[in-house]
Amino acid sequence: MPVLNGKELRIVGFLCNWCSYGGADTAGVARAGQPTDLRIIRVPCSGRIDPLFIVKALLNGADGVLVSGCHPRDCHYSAGNYYARRRLEVLKQFLPVLGIDDRRFEYTWVSASEGQRWQHVVTTFTDRIHKLGPAPRLEDAEPLLKIADMALTSLRPLGTGQNAALDDLKAAIKAKLPELDCVIGWQQGYDAAHTVPLFMRTPEDVDKLVWGPFNVNNPATYLPSFKGKKVGVVVKGCDSRSVVELLQENLIKREDVTIFAMPCQGTLDMARVNQELGRYSAIDSVSYDEAGVTIVADGKEHRFCMNDYAQGKCYGCTTPSAVLADTRLGVPEAVQPGAFTPPELAMLDAMSLEERLGFWKGQMERCLRCYACRNACPMCVCRDYCIAESREPQWMTQEATAKEKLFFQTIHAMHLAGRCTGCGECQRACPVGIPILALRQQIARAVAQLFDAYKPGLDPEAVPPLLGYELEEKNIHEREWK
Amino acid sequence: MRIGVFICHCGSNIGGTVDCARVAELARAFPDVAYATDLMYSCAEPGQAAIEAAIHEHKLDGVVVASCTPRMHEPTFRRTVERAGLNRYMFEMANIREHVSWIGKDKEANTNKAAELVQIAVEKLRRDKPLTAKSFDINKRVLIIGGGVAGIQAALDCADGGVPVVLVEREATIGGKMAKLDKTFPTVDCSACILGPKMVDVAQHPNITLYAYSEVEDISGYVGNFTVKIRKRPTYVDWSKCTGCGACTEKCPSKKTPDAFNEFTGPTTAINIAFPQAIPKKAVINAEHCRQLVKGKCGVCAKVCPTGAINYEMQEEIITEEVGCIVAATGYDLMDWTVYEEYGGGRYPDVITSLQYERLLSASGPTEGHILRPSDGKEPRNVVFIQCVGSRDRSIGRPYCSGFCCMYTAKQAVLTKDHIPDSQSYVFYMDVRAPGKMYDEFTRRAIEEYGTEYIRGRVSKIYPDGNGRLVVRGVDTLMGEQVEILADLVVLAVGVEASKGSPQLAEKLRISYDSYGFFMESHVKLKPVETNTAGVFLAGVCQGVKDIPASVSQGSAAAAKVLALFARDKLENDPQIAAVDVKRCVACGKCIRCCPFGAIKEVEFRGEVKAQVIETVCQGCGVCTSTCPQGAIQLAHATDNQILAEVNALCQC
């Protein structure tokens, strides 16, 4: 239904039944006049509000979204609003990376007796939205396809890992193999410049194991499908965080998994490597030195220095060696911990909101909706029951618009909040090379800032921040309504 | 579906600023709407009859009423559609009064907004499914937490109604704060004389099981079927043998034990019976001051006890009780007034709390009812009462009025004059709040008959004059001048706060509490003893400040709620709860972790672990639904699809 032309903007409210809906009633009973823009959707509890409802509304044309629940401690369901507070705050910090002004979304607490406060909140928020004006629409955004070069500096020297104790690793795997159904690793793919996953069941299989900068796949992705079986997995540091996260979520059992770890010196960004190689018919040779790889393709030599061609995640990697392992070989390089913004995210940070919206418009128009990002993600455990394709519930249509595709990316990112280890499989698997990891990185940054520098995948016993709460949140403060 | 839409004028309440006929006309274009009309008063009998008739005539299978807030009439209309043969949950409301007509004056905007609210209600209704409540058995026993006057009243009323009562009291005796009072206002009758018989009734009632010196450790379950773990602290005296003869207290050598019952106005013995009318009248050893327990040698009480009840090896004990509902009556404590440096911050012995003064007035207190100053044991001449110490004071975060201080101060002034006829009482007050029956008359008597001098103003400083008296300097705002009074004794009307440990108990009970620790009632006016957790009721000051008559009334009210609940043999759950789609569930356990009620458990389903909702425990908040990434757990009547449909109806580009 069209909004009254010129008079109103589209503002959607989600109110908990017990406090804020009652507060809005109280305001009505007191005849406390308010702007008419707001449409209220009544939900049982602010904890019922999936942040994705809000994104849905904003992507579909809402100019503002207002959420209100019971004051902390007053939740009718005792704790629903504590969960809501964390999730909504993460959402608020996430929205700008999409190119949505976070002032268009606000959440607050209004009790059933606070009619005046409700009047004030509605009036202030409606004024704010009118000052911001109609929200820019993804449909109308000018696609921005040019991407600035990412700034690439690493926290530690990157290398090719050719001194790694591969033979010792093979021996260790062979020794354990009789107890295991399978050990997951990497083998050479269709040429020496590519690897594919290796499932080792016999000692001969183990001899195929390779180690080096082409080992880009995250073998942890396969673990949940082996649930109930004894399985080994060879991991890089980043892969091990996915294993920890799977353990934390009860999707694999510690006693079923044997972890073999070697320190990693970085892996190549195959999208950029392939771009540099261009079209070729055969790889003639691949030779390694400490700092990089030289690939000769169709007689032409290409040099890939690790410091220039590593995956974005490798530059800020602080876990070159596994955080959890049964068998460790080799000693990792020391890492100088420091502030680090992943290059994909830094690129978006440098854009204006308008540019970001245009950026995603342009990028999402290229998206094939193949779901490779999801299928490669080790934390996407819904698999066949992903809500992207279900009718019950039906979060998305199958319409191939930038809006729906970006909404899917948001679903993925929000579902990974506090879970994503930044392994980058989504981005690596993307056949058209969209830097979608940036969305997950923004969520991870928000989670770390809000919850004591929490990093997923370090401690199998940790309580994931969005599945817990504090009565008083250290880093979440209610914004005042002035 | 065939949906009927009814737009209510509510007289001119809605019709005045919303074009109801136009809204009905617009509604006819919404999907599945088979019939739409406007009614003058839909909740009145003709309105409800019209809805019923339309359901039959147009073969409707769902109804939307656009009228006032669903918080008012949703139950009414659910019954209406049920009478017409529909499932009561095939009904939705659009709130076009409180959220539209009463807050906006622009008729065009209001009409448009009303139509949109109707549209989202229609979209929600299209995805509603008929729901049926399930019934389950009730365990007809009640747990009452706290044995003050409110808890005692609730316990006696429940027990008289034939309900077995489990009464848990943290202290060694029931009676609460009222047992410490000397007299009660406005009748100045003896507190122990009116409360004592009730306490004895508790002890003797066949339906009451009393656990004194015990605390609630853990509560699980739901209305009708709670399991409660009670921690019995060690008393070091076997109460089944103790006769309360007091021989041990006479001989106990640790005579400087602080006396909590007497508000630390005098010492007592390490083995002690709180006061002569204590229920249960049993001795308790204070482990921190008992020579046997601290130093390992003494054993005097064990030697003198005629029944051999002393047991120094006693350990704490956890007792499990099964009950069907719970009454919280945990009362209050006085706030820590020593934050007030201007009153000496606790340094002057002759500045005492009103509750300490009660113990000085009481015949069972440390001075046997003679008013004697703590510092030198002399009778005071000038007694200054200061009101609102920790009440109505935003500067220390206590903006609320403690309610009964004005009245007990008047009473204490009267009693002071009775005890010491040549004494003079002064009361510094902010306002005299005396709204109860015979209350204001009583205050007037304190002033007119007993010569109490009321000074409207605050005290800025109390300091010793060097001769054993205290200078109380304040302001008389009615006269507009400073006043100084030389006082022998200063009594502070210290503000009330929720009893210590209230927030922790609230968490166990899964009820809300405010920022001061008072438990939240379900509705401030209409449901003052209910909480938002079914089967948990409130009585007394734990819910908010109130005096004895109000506490007793609330105790009886809570008991009435318990008896009403237990009058039924079966309870029905609200079917608007969550359910797991086992196909989609991957058993990651996120919902189990987040559920505020512990209402989700893991079960084996065809060889796989799956989550399952315990239907009687689920309260329908939907936190699980917004937690589950694959949408495998859905809250009935607030499913993802329903909320998405509402969002989509509002936001269509």
PDB file of C-alpha atoms in Angstrom, chain B residues 174-367:
ATOM      1  CA  ILE B 174       8.777 -16.962  61.708  1.00  0.00           C
ATOM      2  CA  GLY B 175       7.179 -13.617  62.435  1.00  0.00           C
ATOM      3  CA  GLY B 176       9.333 -11.446  60.229  1.00  0.00           C
ATOM      4  CA  LYS B 177       9.611  -7.745  60.906  1.00  0.00           C
ATOM      5  CA  MET B 178       6.257  -7.589  62.656  1.00  0.00           C
ATOM      6  CA  ALA B 179       7.555  -9.849  65.419  1.00  0.00           C
ATOM      7  CA  LYS B 180      10.181  -7.232  66.202  1.00  0.00           C
ATOM      8  CA  LEU B 181       7.660  -4.437  66.631  1.00  0.00           C
ATOM      9  CA  ASP B 182       6.504  -3.374  70.063  1.00  0.00           C
ATOM     10  CA  LYS B 183       3.139  -1.912  69.140  1.00  0.00           C
ATOM     11  CA  THR B 184       1.302  -1.321  65.889  1.00  0.00           C
ATOM     12  CA  PHE B 185      -0.399   1.805  64.582  1.00  0.00           C
ATOM     13  CA  PRO B 186      -3.057   3.212  64.667  1.00  0.00           C
ATOM     14  CA  THR B 187      -4.493   1.185  67.529  1.00  0.00           C
ATOM     15  CA  VAL B 188      -1.275   0.918  69.553  1.00  0.00           C
ATOM     16  CA  ASP B 189      -2.007  -2.706  70.249  1.00  0.00           C
ATOM     17  CA  CYS B 190       0.763  -5.095  71.118  1.00  0.00           C
ATOM     18  CA  SER B 191       2.343  -6.570  68.017  1.00  0.00           C
ATOM     19  CA  ALA B 192       3.364  -9.850  69.647  1.00  0.00           C
ATOM     20  CA  CYS B 193      -0.140 -10.259  71.091  1.00  0.00           C
ATOM     21  CA  ILE B 194      -1.835 -10.121  67.684  1.00  0.00           C
ATOM     22  CA  LEU B 195       0.827 -11.901  65.676  1.00  0.00           C
ATOM     23  CA  GLY B 196       1.691 -14.526  68.301  1.00  0.00           C
ATOM     24  CA  PRO B 197      -1.538 -16.523  68.004  1.00  0.00           C
ATOM     25  CA  LYS B 198      -1.177 -16.642  64.222  1.00  0.00           C
ATOM     26  CA  MET B 199       2.372 -17.931  64.609  1.00  0.00           C
ATOM     27  CA  VAL B 200       1.158 -20.625  66.967  1.00  0.00           C
ATOM     28  CA  ASP B 201      -1.541 -21.563  64.459  1.00  0.00           C
ATOM     29  CA  VAL B 202       1.168 -22.042  61.849  1.00  0.00           C
ATOM     30  CA  ALA B 203       3.080 -24.340  64.180  1.00  0.00           C
ATOM     31  CA  GLN B 204       0.015 -26.374  65.036  1.00  0.00           C
ATOM     32  CA  HIS B 205      -1.749 -26.538  61.686  1.00  0.00           C
ATOM     33  CA  PRO B 206      -1.767 -30.099  60.326  1.00  0.00           C
ATOM     34  CA  ASN B 207      -1.537 -28.798  56.754  1.00  0.00           C
ATOM     35  CA  ILE B 208       1.596 -26.696  57.284  1.00  0.00           C
ATOM     36  CA  THR B 209       5.152 -28.003  57.079  1.00  0.00           C
ATOM     37  CA  LEU B 210       7.552 -25.371  58.363  1.00  0.00           C
ATOM     38  CA  TYR B 211      11.206 -25.221  57.385  1.00  0.00           C
ATOM     39  CA  ALA B 212      12.800 -22.497  59.494  1.00  0.00           C
ATOM     40  CA  TYR B 213      16.461 -21.518  59.181  1.00  0.00           C
ATOM     41  CA  SER B 214      16.149 -22.681  55.568  1.00  0.00           C
ATOM     42  CA  GLU B 215      16.351 -21.144  52.132  1.00  0.00           C
ATOM     43  CA  VAL B 216      15.124 -21.992  48.669  1.00  0.00           C
ATOM     44  CA  GLU B 217      18.070 -23.349  46.765  1.00  0.00           C
ATOM     45  CA  ASP B 218      16.585 -24.156  43.388  1.00  0.00           C
ATOM     46  CA  ILE B 219      13.230 -24.203  41.625  1.00  0.00           C
ATOM     47  CA  SER B 220      12.429 -26.084  38.461  1.00  0.00           C
ATOM     48  CA  GLY B 221       9.221 -27.042  36.713  1.00  0.00           C
ATOM     49  CA  TYR B 222       6.152 -25.039  35.898  1.00  0.00           C
ATOM     50  CA  VAL B 223       2.715 -24.150  37.197  1.00  0.00           C
ATOM     51  CA  GLY B 224       1.097 -27.223  38.681  1.00  0.00           C
ATOM     52  CA  ASN B 225       4.361 -29.104  38.938  1.00  0.00           C
ATOM     53  CA  PHE B 226       7.264 -27.286  40.545  1.00  0.00           C
ATOM     54  CA  THR B 227      10.165 -29.097  42.135  1.00  0.00           C
ATOM     55  CA  VAL B 228      11.787 -27.105  44.912  1.00  0.00           C
ATOM     56  CA  LYS B 229      15.096 -27.749  46.594  1.00  0.00           C
ATOM     57  CA  ILE B 230      15.289 -26.333  50.109  1.00  0.00           C
ATOM     58  CA  ARG B 231      18.601 -25.859  51.875  1.00  0.00           C
ATOM     59  CA  LYS B 232      18.289 -26.394  55.631  1.00  0.00           C
ATOM     60  CA  ARG B 233      21.156 -24.612  57.321  1.00  0.00           C
ATOM     61  CA  PRO B 234      22.696 -26.389  60.295  1.00  0.00           C
ATOM     62  CA  THR B 235      21.309 -25.193  63.655  1.00  0.00           C
ATOM     63  CA  TYR B 236      23.581 -27.601  65.590  1.00  0.00           C
ATOM     64  CA  VAL B 237      20.497 -28.430  67.646  1.00  0.00           C
ATOM     65  CA  ASP B 238      18.320 -31.415  66.860  1.00  0.00           C
ATOM     66  CA  TRP B 239      14.936 -29.711  66.761  1.00  0.00           C
ATOM     67  CA  SER B 240      13.097 -32.989  67.103  1.00  0.00           C
ATOM     68  CA  LYS B 241      14.579 -33.216  70.611  1.00  0.00           C
ATOM     69  CA  CYS B 242      14.794 -29.515  71.612  1.00  0.00           C
ATOM     70  CA  THR B 243      11.949 -28.472  73.877  1.00  0.00           C
ATOM     71  CA  GLY B 244      12.834 -24.790  73.929  1.00  0.00           C
ATOM     72  CA  CYS B 245      13.420 -24.880  77.693  1.00  0.00           C
ATOM     73  CA  GLY B 246      16.251 -22.355  77.440  1.00  0.00           C
ATOM     74  CA  ALA B 247      18.647 -24.105  79.802  1.00  0.00           C
ATOM     75  CA  CYS B 248      21.385 -23.867  77.206  1.00  0.00           C
ATOM     76  CA  THR B 249      20.984 -20.124  76.712  1.00  0.00           C
ATOM     77  CA  GLU B 250      21.310 -19.509  80.434  1.00  0.00           C
ATOM     78  CA  LYS B 251      24.573 -21.386  80.702  1.00  0.00           C
ATOM     79  CA  CYS B 252      26.203 -20.438  77.385  1.00  0.00           C
ATOM     80  CA  PRO B 253      29.469 -18.631  78.156  1.00  0.00           C
ATOM     81  CA  SER B 254      29.616 -16.718  74.834  1.00  0.00           C
ATOM     82  CA  LYS B 255      27.524 -13.836  76.080  1.00  0.00           C
ATOM     83  CA  LYS B 256      28.705 -11.227  73.606  1.00  0.00           C
ATOM     84  CA  THR B 257      27.146 -12.655  70.496  1.00  0.00           C
ATOM     85  CA  PRO B 258      25.511  -9.987  68.277  1.00  0.00           C
ATOM     86  CA  ASP B 259      21.745 -10.232  68.457  1.00  0.00           C
ATOM     87  CA  ALA B 260      20.246  -9.925  64.992  1.00  0.00           C
ATOM     88  CA  PHE B 261      16.697 -10.295  66.241  1.00  0.00           C
ATOM     89  CA  ASN B 262      17.191  -7.310  68.533  1.00  0.00           C
ATOM     90  CA  GLU B 263      18.722  -5.346  65.652  1.00  0.00           C
ATOM     91  CA  PHE B 264      22.093  -5.461  67.420  1.00  0.00           C
ATOM     92  CA  THR B 265      20.863  -3.281  70.288  1.00  0.00           C
ATOM     93  CA  GLY B 266      22.309  -5.681  72.823  1.00  0.00           C
ATOM     94  CA  PRO B 267      24.308  -8.890  73.044  1.00  0.00           C
ATOM     95  CA  THR B 268      22.941 -12.377  73.336  1.00  0.00           C
ATOM     96  CA  THR B 269      24.354 -15.852  73.757  1.00  0.00           C
ATOM     97  CA  ALA B 270      25.850 -18.048  71.036  1.00  0.00           C
ATOM     98  CA  ILE B 271      23.105 -20.580  71.531  1.00  0.00           C
ATOM     99  CA  ASN B 272      19.908 -18.701  71.533  1.00  0.00           C
ATOM    100  CA  ILE B 273      16.169 -18.644  71.046  1.00  0.00           C
ATOM    101  CA  ALA B 274      15.317 -15.443  69.176  1.00  0.00           C
ATOM    102  CA  PHE B 275      12.510 -14.299  71.471  1.00  0.00           C
ATOM    103  CA  PRO B 276      10.067 -15.828  73.944  1.00  0.00           C
ATOM    104  CA  GLN B 277       7.239 -16.284  71.416  1.00  0.00           C
ATOM    105  CA  ALA B 278       9.505 -17.719  68.694  1.00  0.00           C
ATOM    106  CA  ILE B 279       7.982 -20.295  66.362  1.00  0.00           C
ATOM    107  CA  PRO B 280       9.460 -22.816  66.241  1.00  0.00           C
ATOM    108  CA  LYS B 281      10.652 -22.241  69.792  1.00  0.00           C
ATOM    109  CA  LYS B 282      13.919 -24.014  69.255  1.00  0.00           C
ATOM    110  CA  ALA B 283      17.496 -23.080  70.022  1.00  0.00           C
ATOM    111  CA  VAL B 284      20.032 -22.275  67.323  1.00  0.00           C
ATOM    112  CA  ILE B 285      23.795 -22.043  67.687  1.00  0.00           C
ATOM    113  CA  ASN B 286      25.490 -19.079  66.050  1.00  0.00           C
ATOM    114  CA  ALA B 287      28.458 -20.936  64.561  1.00  0.00           C
ATOM    115  CA  GLU B 288      30.650 -17.842  64.331  1.00  0.00           C
ATOM    116  CA  HIS B 289      30.493 -17.176  68.055  1.00  0.00           C
ATOM    117  CA  CYS B 290      30.135 -20.653  69.566  1.00  0.00           C
ATOM    118  CA  ARG B 291      33.315 -21.585  71.457  1.00  0.00           C
ATOM    119  CA  GLN B 292      32.846 -25.254  70.705  1.00  0.00           C
ATOM    120  CA  LEU B 293      32.512 -24.672  66.979  1.00  0.00           C
ATOM    121  CA  VAL B 294      35.210 -21.985  66.765  1.00  0.00           C
ATOM    122  CA  LYS B 295      37.805 -23.250  69.218  1.00  0.00           C
ATOM    123  CA  GLY B 296      36.730 -26.836  69.666  1.00  0.00           C
ATOM    124  CA  LYS B 297      36.338 -26.638  73.443  1.00  0.00           C
ATOM    125  CA  CYS B 298      33.360 -25.689  75.602  1.00  0.00           C
ATOM    126  CA  GLY B 299      30.436 -28.039  75.102  1.00  0.00           C
ATOM    127  CA  VAL B 300      28.484 -26.455  77.949  1.00  0.00           C
ATOM    128  CA  CYS B 301      25.170 -26.500  76.125  1.00  0.00           C
ATOM    129  CA  ALA B 302      25.572 -30.170  75.249  1.00  0.00           C
ATOM    130  CA  LYS B 303      26.139 -30.864  78.965  1.00  0.00           C
ATOM    131  CA  VAL B 304      23.154 -28.909  80.220  1.00  0.00           C
ATOM    132  CA  CYS B 305      20.656 -29.894  77.532  1.00  0.00           C
ATOM    133  CA  PRO B 306      18.183 -32.223  79.244  1.00  0.00           C
ATOM    134  CA  THR B 307      17.200 -33.952  75.974  1.00  0.00           C
ATOM    135  CA  GLY B 308      20.640 -34.306  74.390  1.00  0.00           C
ATOM    136  CA  ALA B 309      19.592 -32.194  71.435  1.00  0.00           C
ATOM    137  CA  ILE B 310      22.949 -30.509  70.790  1.00  0.00           C
ATOM    138  CA  ASN B 311      24.796 -31.829  67.758  1.00  0.00           C
ATOM    139  CA  TYR B 312      27.989 -29.949  66.877  1.00  0.00           C
ATOM    140  CA  GLU B 313      28.505 -32.154  63.825  1.00  0.00           C
ATOM    141  CA  MET B 314      25.289 -31.125  62.118  1.00  0.00           C
ATOM    142  CA  GLN B 315      25.600 -30.521  58.360  1.00  0.00           C
ATOM    143  CA  GLU B 316      23.365 -28.580  56.031  1.00  0.00           C
ATOM    144  CA  GLU B 317      20.687 -30.615  54.347  1.00  0.00           C
ATOM    145  CA  ILE B 318      18.930 -30.358  50.981  1.00  0.00           C
ATOM    146  CA  ILE B 319      15.257 -31.268  51.013  1.00  0.00           C
ATOM    147  CA  THR B 320      13.197 -31.681  47.854  1.00  0.00           C
ATOM    148  CA  GLU B 321       9.515 -30.752  47.830  1.00  0.00           C
ATOM    149  CA  GLU B 322       7.020 -31.005  45.000  1.00  0.00           C
ATOM    150  CA  VAL B 323       4.418 -28.222  44.798  1.00  0.00           C
ATOM    151  CA  GLY B 324       1.912 -26.846  42.340  1.00  0.00           C
ATOM    152  CA  CYS B 325       2.377 -23.157  42.955  1.00  0.00           C
ATOM    153  CA  ILE B 326       4.506 -20.728  44.899  1.00  0.00           C
ATOM    154  CA  VAL B 327       3.885 -17.600  46.947  1.00  0.00           C
ATOM    155  CA  ALA B 328       6.867 -15.307  47.439  1.00  0.00           C
ATOM    156  CA  ALA B 329       6.571 -13.265  50.639  1.00  0.00           C
ATOM    157  CA  THR B 330      10.152 -12.364  51.337  1.00  0.00           C
ATOM    158  CA  GLY B 331       9.526  -8.954  52.820  1.00  0.00           C
ATOM    159  CA  TYR B 332      12.107  -6.243  53.190  1.00  0.00           C
ATOM    160  CA  ASP B 333      15.236  -4.994  54.850  1.00  0.00           C
ATOM    161  CA  LEU B 334      16.205  -1.514  55.898  1.00  0.00           C
ATOM    162  CA  MET B 335      18.637   0.219  53.603  1.00  0.00           C
ATOM    163  CA  ASP B 336      22.149   0.964  54.816  1.00  0.00           C
ATOM    164  CA  TRP B 337      21.586   4.424  56.251  1.00  0.00           C
ATOM    165  CA  THR B 338      25.244   4.977  57.113  1.00  0.00           C
ATOM    166  CA  VAL B 339      25.670   6.505  53.650  1.00  0.00           C
ATOM    167  CA  TYR B 340      24.269   9.639  55.277  1.00  0.00           C
ATOM    168  CA  GLU B 341      27.358  11.345  56.641  1.00  0.00           C
ATOM    169  CA  GLU B 342      25.215  14.250  57.906  1.00  0.00           C
ATOM    170  CA  TYR B 343      23.592  11.876  60.422  1.00  0.00           C
ATOM    171  CA  GLY B 344      26.968  10.700  61.591  1.00  0.00           C
ATOM    172  CA  GLY B 345      27.324   7.786  59.214  1.00  0.00           C
ATOM    173  CA  GLY B 346      26.885   5.352  62.088  1.00  0.00           C
ATOM    174  CA  ARG B 347      29.498   6.879  64.385  1.00  0.00           C
ATOM    175  CA  TYR B 348      27.146   8.111  67.119  1.00  0.00           C
ATOM    176  CA  PRO B 349      25.660   5.357  69.284  1.00  0.00           C
ATOM    177  CA  ASP B 350      22.617   7.480  70.103  1.00  0.00           C
ATOM    178  CA  VAL B 351      21.559   7.759  66.474  1.00  0.00           C
ATOM    179  CA  ILE B 352      19.533   4.593  65.935  1.00  0.00           C
ATOM    180  CA  THR B 353      17.070   3.154  63.451  1.00  0.00           C
ATOM    181  CA  SER B 354      13.370   3.040  64.060  1.00  0.00           C
ATOM    182  CA  LEU B 355      13.496  -0.750  64.165  1.00  0.00           C
ATOM    183  CA  GLN B 356      16.173  -0.580  66.868  1.00  0.00           C
ATOM    184  CA  TYR B 357      13.909   1.792  68.738  1.00  0.00           C
ATOM    185  CA  GLU B 358      11.118  -0.783  68.502  1.00  0.00           C
ATOM    186  CA  ARG B 359      13.383  -3.277  70.244  1.00  0.00           C
ATOM    187  CA  LEU B 360      14.149  -0.731  72.981  1.00  0.00           C
ATOM    188  CA  LEU B 361      10.413  -0.172  73.425  1.00  0.00           C
ATOM    189  CA  SER B 362       9.621  -3.893  73.472  1.00  0.00           C
ATOM    190  CA  ALA B 363       9.307  -5.748  76.753  1.00  0.00           C
ATOM    191  CA  SER B 364      11.103  -8.681  75.160  1.00  0.00           C
ATOM    192  CA  GLY B 365      13.946  -6.431  73.978  1.00  0.00           C
ATOM    193  CA  PRO B 366      17.390  -5.889  75.498  1.00  0.00           C
ATOM    194  CA  THR B 367      16.170  -3.158  77.886  1.00  0.00           C
TER     195      THR B 367
END
